[in-house]
Coordinates of C-alpha atoms in Angstrom, one line a residue:
M230 CA -17.8 71.1 -18.6
S231 CA -16.7 69.0 -15.6
D232 CA -15.9 70.1 -12.0
A233 CA -13.3 68.5 -9.8
T234 CA -13.7 67.8 -6.1
Y235 CA -10.9 66.9 -3.7
S236 CA -11.0 64.7 -0.7
I237 CA -8.5 63.3 1.8
S238 CA -7.9 59.5 1.7
R239 CA -5.9 57.3 4.1
S240 CA -6.3 54.1 2.1
S241 CA -5.6 52.8 -1.4
S242 CA -6.8 50.0 -3.6
A243 CA -3.5 48.1 -2.7
S244 CA -4.1 48.5 1.1
R245 CA -7.7 47.5 0.8
A246 CA -6.7 44.3 -1.2
G247 CA -4.0 43.7 1.4
A248 CA -6.5 44.0 4.2
V249 CA -8.7 41.3 2.6
I250 CA -5.8 39.0 2.0
G251 CA -4.6 39.6 5.6
V252 CA -8.0 38.6 7.0
L253 CA -8.1 35.4 4.9
V254 CA -4.5 34.5 6.1
L255 CA -5.5 35.2 9.7
V256 CA -8.6 32.9 9.4
G257 CA -6.3 30.2 8.0
L258 CA -3.8 30.7 10.8
I259 CA -6.5 30.6 13.5
A260 CA -7.5 27.2 12.1
A261 CA -3.8 25.9 12.0
P262 CA -4.2 23.5 15.0
W263 CA -6.6 21.5 12.8
W264 CA -4.3 21.3 9.7
A265 CA -0.7 21.8 11.0
G266 CA 1.6 19.4 12.9
R267 CA 2.9 19.9 16.4
A268 CA 6.4 21.1 15.1
D269 CA 4.7 23.6 12.7
L270 CA 2.6 25.1 15.5
R271 CA 5.7 25.6 17.6
L272 CA 7.5 27.2 14.7
F273 CA 4.6 29.5 13.9
S274 CA 4.3 30.5 17.6
E275 CA 8.0 31.5 17.6
I276 CA 7.5 33.5 14.4
F277 CA 4.5 35.4 15.9
L278 CA 6.4 36.2 19.1
Y279 CA 9.5 37.4 17.3
L280 CA 7.2 39.5 15.0
S281 CA 5.8 41.1 18.2
L282 CA 9.2 41.9 19.6
A283 CA 10.4 43.2 16.2
C284 CA 7.4 45.5 15.8
L285 CA 7.8 46.9 19.3
W286 CA 11.6 47.5 18.9
N287 CA 10.8 49.1 15.5
L288 CA 8.4 51.5 17.2
L289 CA 11.1 52.5 19.7
A290 CA 14.0 52.9 17.3
G291 CA 12.2 53.6 14.0
Y292 CA 9.7 56.2 15.3
A293 CA 10.8 57.4 18.7
G294 CA 14.5 57.4 18.1
L295 CA 15.1 55.2 21.2
V296 CA 17.8 52.7 20.1
S297 CA 17.6 50.2 22.9
V298 CA 19.9 47.1 23.1
G299 CA 18.4 46.1 26.4
Q300 CA 14.8 45.1 25.5
Q301 CA 15.7 41.6 26.9
A302 CA 15.2 43.2 30.3
F303 CA 11.5 43.3 29.8
V304 CA 11.3 39.9 28.0
G305 CA 13.0 38.3 31.0
F306 CA 11.0 40.3 33.5
G307 CA 7.7 39.3 31.9
G308 CA 8.8 35.6 31.9
Y309 CA 9.8 35.7 35.6
M310 CA 6.6 37.6 36.6
L311 CA 4.5 34.8 34.9
F312 CA 6.4 32.1 36.8
A313 CA 6.2 34.0 40.1
L314 CA 2.5 34.8 39.8
A315 CA 1.7 31.2 38.8
M316 CA 3.9 29.5 41.4
F317 CA 3.4 31.8 44.5
T318 CA -0.2 33.1 44.1
G319 CA -1.8 30.1 42.3
M320 CA -3.0 32.4 39.6
S321 CA -3.8 30.8 36.2
P322 CA -0.9 31.4 33.7
L323 CA -3.5 32.8 31.2
A324 CA -4.5 35.4 33.8
A325 CA -0.9 36.1 34.7
I326 CA 0.1 37.1 31.1
P327 CA -1.6 40.5 31.0
L328 CA -0.6 41.1 34.7
A329 CA 3.0 40.5 33.7
G330 CA 2.5 43.2 31.0
V331 CA 1.2 45.7 33.6
L332 CA 4.1 45.0 35.9
G333 CA 6.5 45.3 33.0
A334 CA 5.0 48.8 32.2
L335 CA 5.3 49.8 35.9
I336 CA 8.9 48.8 36.2
A337 CA 9.6 50.7 33.0
V338 CA 8.6 54.0 34.6
P339 CA 11.6 54.3 37.0
V340 CA 13.9 52.8 34.3
A341 CA 12.8 55.4 31.8
L342 CA 13.2 58.3 34.3
L343 CA 16.8 57.0 34.8
I344 CA 18.0 56.2 31.3
F345 CA 16.2 59.1 29.6
R346 CA 19.0 61.3 31.1
L347 CA 21.3 59.6 28.6
R348 CA 21.7 60.4 24.9
G349 CA 22.8 58.5 21.8
A350 CA 25.2 55.7 22.4
Y351 CA 25.1 56.3 26.1
F352 CA 21.3 55.6 26.1
A353 CA 21.9 52.3 24.2
I354 CA 24.6 51.2 26.7
G355 CA 22.4 52.3 29.6
T356 CA 19.6 50.0 28.4
W357 CA 22.0 47.1 28.2
V358 CA 23.3 47.8 31.7
I359 CA 19.7 47.8 33.1
A360 CA 19.1 44.4 31.5
E361 CA 22.3 43.0 33.1
V362 CA 21.1 44.4 36.5
F363 CA 17.8 42.6 36.0
R364 CA 19.6 39.3 35.1
L365 CA 21.9 39.5 38.1
S366 CA 19.0 40.4 40.4
F367 CA 16.8 37.5 39.3
A368 CA 19.8 35.1 39.6
Q369 CA 19.9 35.9 43.3
V370 CA 16.2 34.9 43.9
S371 CA 16.5 31.3 45.2
A372 CA 12.7 30.9 45.2
L373 CA 12.8 31.2 41.4
G374 CA 15.7 28.7 41.0
G375 CA 18.6 31.2 41.4
G376 CA 21.2 31.0 38.6
S377 CA 20.1 27.7 37.3
G378 CA 16.4 28.7 36.9
T379 CA 13.2 26.7 37.4
S380 CA 10.5 24.9 35.6
L381 CA 6.7 25.6 35.7
P382 CA 5.1 23.1 38.1
I383 CA 3.2 20.3 36.4
A384 CA 0.0 21.2 38.3
V385 CA 0.2 24.7 36.8
V386 CA 0.8 23.4 33.3
K387 CA -2.1 21.0 33.5
S388 CA -4.4 23.8 34.7
M389 CA -4.1 25.4 31.3
A390 CA -5.8 22.7 29.3
S391 CA -7.0 19.1 29.7
S392 CA -4.5 17.6 27.2
R393 CA -1.1 18.4 25.7
S394 CA -2.5 19.1 22.3
M395 CA -5.0 21.5 23.7
R396 CA -2.3 23.3 25.7
E397 CA -0.1 23.6 22.6
A398 CA -3.0 24.9 20.6
T399 CA -3.8 27.4 23.4
T400 CA -0.2 28.8 23.5
Y401 CA -0.3 29.0 19.7
W402 CA -3.5 31.0 19.7
L403 CA -2.1 33.3 22.4
A404 CA 1.1 33.9 20.3
L405 CA -1.0 34.7 17.2
G406 CA -3.3 37.0 19.3
M407 CA -0.2 38.8 20.7
A408 CA 1.1 39.5 17.2
V409 CA -2.3 40.7 16.0
L410 CA -2.6 42.9 19.2
V411 CA 0.8 44.5 18.7
L412 CA 0.4 45.2 15.0
T413 CA -3.1 46.6 15.5
A414 CA -2.1 48.7 18.5
I415 CA 0.9 50.2 16.7
Y416 CA -1.1 50.8 13.5
L417 CA -3.8 52.7 15.4
L418 CA -1.2 54.6 17.4
L419 CA 0.6 55.7 14.3
R420 CA -2.7 56.9 12.7
S421 CA -3.5 59.0 15.7
R422 CA -2.3 62.5 16.6
K423 CA 0.3 61.0 18.9
G424 CA 1.5 58.8 16.0
L425 CA 1.8 62.0 13.8
A426 CA 3.9 63.5 16.5
L427 CA 6.1 60.3 16.6
T428 CA 6.5 60.5 12.8
A429 CA 7.6 64.1 13.1
I430 CA 10.1 63.2 15.8
R431 CA 11.4 60.4 13.6
D432 CA 11.9 62.9 10.7
S433 CA 13.4 65.7 12.7
E434 CA 13.5 66.3 16.5
V435 CA 14.5 69.9 16.1
A436 CA 11.7 70.7 13.7
S437 CA 9.1 68.8 15.7
Q438 CA 10.1 70.6 18.9
S439 CA 9.7 73.9 17.1
F440 CA 6.1 73.0 16.4
G441 CA 5.4 72.5 20.1
I442 CA 5.6 68.7 20.2
D443 CA 6.7 67.5 23.7
I444 CA 9.4 65.0 22.7
W445 CA 10.2 63.7 26.2
R446 CA 6.5 62.9 27.0
N447 CA 6.0 61.2 23.6
K448 CA 9.1 59.1 24.0
F449 CA 8.2 58.2 27.6
F450 CA 4.7 57.1 26.5
V451 CA 6.1 54.9 23.8
Y452 CA 8.9 53.4 26.0
V453 CA 6.5 52.4 28.8
G454 CA 3.9 51.0 26.4
A455 CA 6.5 49.0 24.5
A456 CA 7.9 47.7 27.7
G457 CA 4.5 46.4 28.9
L458 CA 3.8 44.7 25.6
T459 CA 7.3 43.3 25.5
A460 CA 6.8 41.9 29.0
M461 CA 3.6 40.2 27.9
T462 CA 5.5 38.7 24.9
G463 CA 8.2 37.5 27.2
A464 CA 5.6 35.8 29.5
L465 CA 4.2 34.0 26.4
I466 CA 7.7 32.9 25.3
F467 CA 8.5 31.3 28.6
L468 CA 4.9 29.9 28.9
Q469 CA 5.7 28.0 25.7
K470 CA 9.1 26.9 27.0
L471 CA 7.8 25.9 30.5
R472 CA 11.2 26.7 31.9
I473 CA 13.1 29.8 32.7
S474 CA 16.7 30.8 33.7
P475 CA 18.5 34.1 34.0
D476 CA 20.8 33.4 31.0
A477 CA 17.8 32.4 28.8
A478 CA 15.5 35.1 29.9
F479 CA 17.9 38.0 29.5
S480 CA 19.8 36.8 26.5
V481 CA 20.9 39.8 24.4
N482 CA 21.5 37.5 21.4
D483 CA 18.0 35.9 21.3
W484 CA 15.8 38.8 22.3
T485 CA 17.6 41.9 21.0
A486 CA 20.3 41.1 18.4
F487 CA 18.0 38.8 16.3
V488 CA 15.2 41.4 16.7
I489 CA 17.4 44.2 15.4
F490 CA 18.5 42.0 12.5
I491 CA 14.8 41.4 11.6
V492 CA 13.9 45.1 11.7
V493 CA 17.1 46.2 9.8
I494 CA 16.6 43.6 7.1
G495 CA 12.9 44.3 6.6
G496 CA 13.0 48.1 6.9
I497 CA 13.2 50.2 10.0
G498 CA 10.5 52.9 10.5
T499 CA 7.8 51.0 8.5
L500 CA 5.1 48.6 9.7
E501 CA 5.7 46.3 6.8
G502 CA 9.4 46.0 7.5
P503 CA 9.3 43.7 10.5
I504 CA 6.8 41.4 8.7
I505 CA 9.2 41.0 5.8
G506 CA 12.2 40.8 8.1
V507 CA 10.8 38.0 10.3
I508 CA 10.0 35.9 7.2
V509 CA 13.6 36.3 5.8
F510 CA 15.1 35.6 9.3
F511 CA 13.2 32.3 9.8
L512 CA 13.9 31.2 6.2
L513 CA 17.6 31.8 6.7
R514 CA 17.5 30.1 10.1
E515 CA 15.7 27.0 8.7
L516 CA 18.0 26.8 5.7
L517 CA 21.3 27.4 7.5
A518 CA 20.5 25.7 10.8
D519 CA 23.0 22.8 10.1
L520 CA 25.9 25.2 9.7
G521 CA 26.4 25.9 13.4
T522 CA 28.1 29.1 14.3
T523 CA 28.7 29.8 10.6
Y524 CA 25.0 30.6 10.4
L525 CA 25.5 33.6 12.7
L526 CA 28.4 34.8 10.5
I527 CA 26.1 34.6 7.4
L528 CA 23.4 36.6 9.3
G529 CA 25.9 39.3 10.1
L530 CA 27.1 39.4 6.5
V531 CA 23.6 39.7 5.2
A532 CA 22.8 42.5 7.6
I533 CA 26.0 44.4 6.6
V534 CA 25.2 44.1 2.9
V535 CA 21.6 45.2 3.4
M536 CA 22.6 48.2 5.5
L537 CA 25.2 49.3 2.8
K538 CA 23.1 48.6 -0.3
A539 CA 19.6 49.2 1.0
P540 CA 19.5 51.3 4.2
K541 CA 15.7 51.3 4.1
G542 CA 15.6 47.5 4.1
I543 CA 13.8 45.1 1.7
W544 CA 10.4 46.8 2.1
G545 CA 12.1 50.1 1.3
I546 CA 13.2 48.8 -2.1
I547 CA 9.7 47.4 -2.8
K548 CA 8.0 50.6 -1.8
D549 CA 10.4 52.8 -3.8
R550 CA 9.8 50.8 -6.9
T551 CA 6.0 50.1 -6.6
G552 CA 4.7 52.7 -4.2
L553 CA 2.9 50.0 -2.2
E554 CA 1.8 50.8 1.3
L555 CA 0.0 47.9 3.0
F556 CA -0.5 49.9 6.3
P557 CA -1.3 53.4 5.0
L558 CA -0.4 56.1 7.5
S559 CA -0.2 59.2 5.4
R560 CA -3.0 61.3 4.1
R561 CA -3.4 61.7 0.3
V562 CA -5.4 64.2 -1.7
V563 CA -7.7 62.4 -4.1
K564 CA -9.2 64.3 -7.1
T565 CA -12.6 63.3 -8.4
E566 CA -14.0 64.5 -11.7
N567 CA -17.7 65.4 -11.7
D568 CA -19.7 65.6 -15.0

């Protein structure tokens, strides 16, 4: 006669295999400056930075129910803070990146206190209005180039590394590190008690409130944290470009519309979704780049078809058919037979 014991597990054989593969891929990506060309490094950096933005937007919209169309406010703010700190204080750009994130989180506090008074579509419109206020404000700062923008001084650029190849490798590693930091931070957050509260809010605000979850405080924490990391990502984006202007820094198309496309295509409300979405987005971009504005029409058509046929995105289809979960967040009861 055998006895059965039960235990709680938060992993599976698929997730453990995925973790091993992920570590191997990460090691290969860290070594990319020794095997990839200059154009490849630049493309990879762009992918990592878009992945960071997509994961952060997914955290806001997919878990906290904060559908923001104004995240470009913090991308541009982070970029401008990097330039201001490097140009006016003589701070190293590498040291200015985390400080830009801290300043981004601080500026998000009064912004959140203001726009959290709005609900639904009014909240989304409010975030866009805030981003426009940021754009118009920085366009008035003549010390940062005004409406035409400015470039990072050559002395500041040269202070990063001794050669151009080393500088490009450094920005590549920073972009890769940013993506790893964002993914790890969100994964650990969602596995914590606060993450459990966010998941409850995602599923039903009314039900979660009835269990004593402070919805406003959890949303405020997520909004400010996401703003800080978005500002750090924005600083890295414009450190790679070496030039900034109000229109480029606060572009709703580049830093919000494309990010929403990535999350919707991959699967909103999942950690795997933005990873799938960013791969699909860059494959489409590279394949259709010669089509000009038609490329944007095709992206819109793809997004509409996916939203109609697969509301959970590509990862939702995969998960429904295979049960795969690369980033396990839920707890499962595991039965073990004892002889």
